[in-house]
Amino acid sequence: VNSLAVSSWVKNKGLRFLGVPKYVASGSHMHDSMQYRFMVMERYGNDLQKTFEGGGKKFSVKTICYLALRLVSERRASVLSYS
């Protein structure tokens, strides 16, 4: 799927963002007779683990509210996109 088609779909659904990082590449790697598959995607800033550990293993109220809003927004978008 090309990025223009994805952008068009997001716009047609009235979404502000897709909520999924862009796909960059994928492949496989052999190590010790084991095949490992991988996928590379864009990274969005710090991950939750770094935020959690950086805050003394606690999330701030601001972070919790932000995460809740994003989760509700993503859930709403996924429900509406299948309607």
XYZ file of C-alpha atoms in Angstrom:
83
model
C 0.000 0.000 0.000
C 1.482 3.343 -0.956
C 1.553 6.341 1.385
C -0.770 8.378 -0.863
C -3.485 5.708 -0.570
C -3.070 5.590 3.210
C -3.205 9.397 3.473
C -6.335 9.454 1.337
C -7.998 6.771 3.491
C -7.164 8.661 6.707
C -8.597 11.881 5.232
C -11.770 10.148 3.969
C -12.379 8.683 7.432
C -11.962 12.122 9.021
C -9.024 10.999 11.157
C -6.293 13.352 12.370
C -3.709 10.565 12.250
C -3.554 6.852 11.544
C -2.097 5.811 14.897
C 0.217 3.245 13.351
C 3.877 3.941 12.545
C 4.880 3.884 8.888
C 6.351 0.641 7.587
C 9.989 0.990 6.510
C 11.242 -2.509 5.681
C 11.191 -6.178 6.656
C 13.267 -9.275 6.104
C 14.841 -12.284 7.735
C 18.186 -13.150 9.279
C 19.811 -16.539 9.906
C 21.707 -17.033 13.173
C 22.805 -20.387 14.634
C 20.597 -22.255 12.151
C 17.556 -20.242 13.261
C 15.713 -17.892 10.959
C 14.534 -14.638 12.539
C 12.055 -12.373 10.811
C 12.006 -8.639 11.471
C 10.061 -5.538 10.577
C 11.303 -1.939 10.764
C 8.807 0.834 11.481
C 9.080 4.537 12.352
C 9.558 5.306 16.008
C 7.383 7.824 17.819
C 9.575 9.470 20.470
C 10.198 7.591 23.713
C 8.491 4.302 24.376
C 6.256 3.810 27.420
C 8.906 1.802 29.259
C 11.401 4.698 29.108
C 8.722 7.159 30.210
C 7.760 4.860 33.098
C 11.335 4.310 34.259
C 12.260 7.985 33.795
C 9.420 8.984 36.110
C 10.568 6.786 38.990
C 8.393 3.890 37.801
C 5.285 6.065 38.003
C 3.345 7.852 35.302
C 2.388 11.486 35.863
C -1.285 12.424 35.809
C -0.606 14.297 32.554
C 0.867 11.144 30.952
C -2.041 8.982 32.126
C -4.578 11.455 30.734
C -2.708 11.689 27.446
C -2.536 7.902 27.104
C -6.228 7.523 27.966
C -7.216 10.100 25.338
C -5.046 8.436 22.693
C -6.432 4.967 23.499
C -10.029 6.178 23.339
C -9.293 8.069 20.119
C -7.668 5.009 18.503
C -10.476 2.713 19.634
C -13.093 5.121 18.314
C -11.259 5.415 14.995
C -10.983 1.654 14.611
C -14.699 1.160 15.357
C -15.728 3.913 12.955
C -13.471 2.640 10.190
C -15.245 -0.713 10.192
C -18.736 0.811 10.257
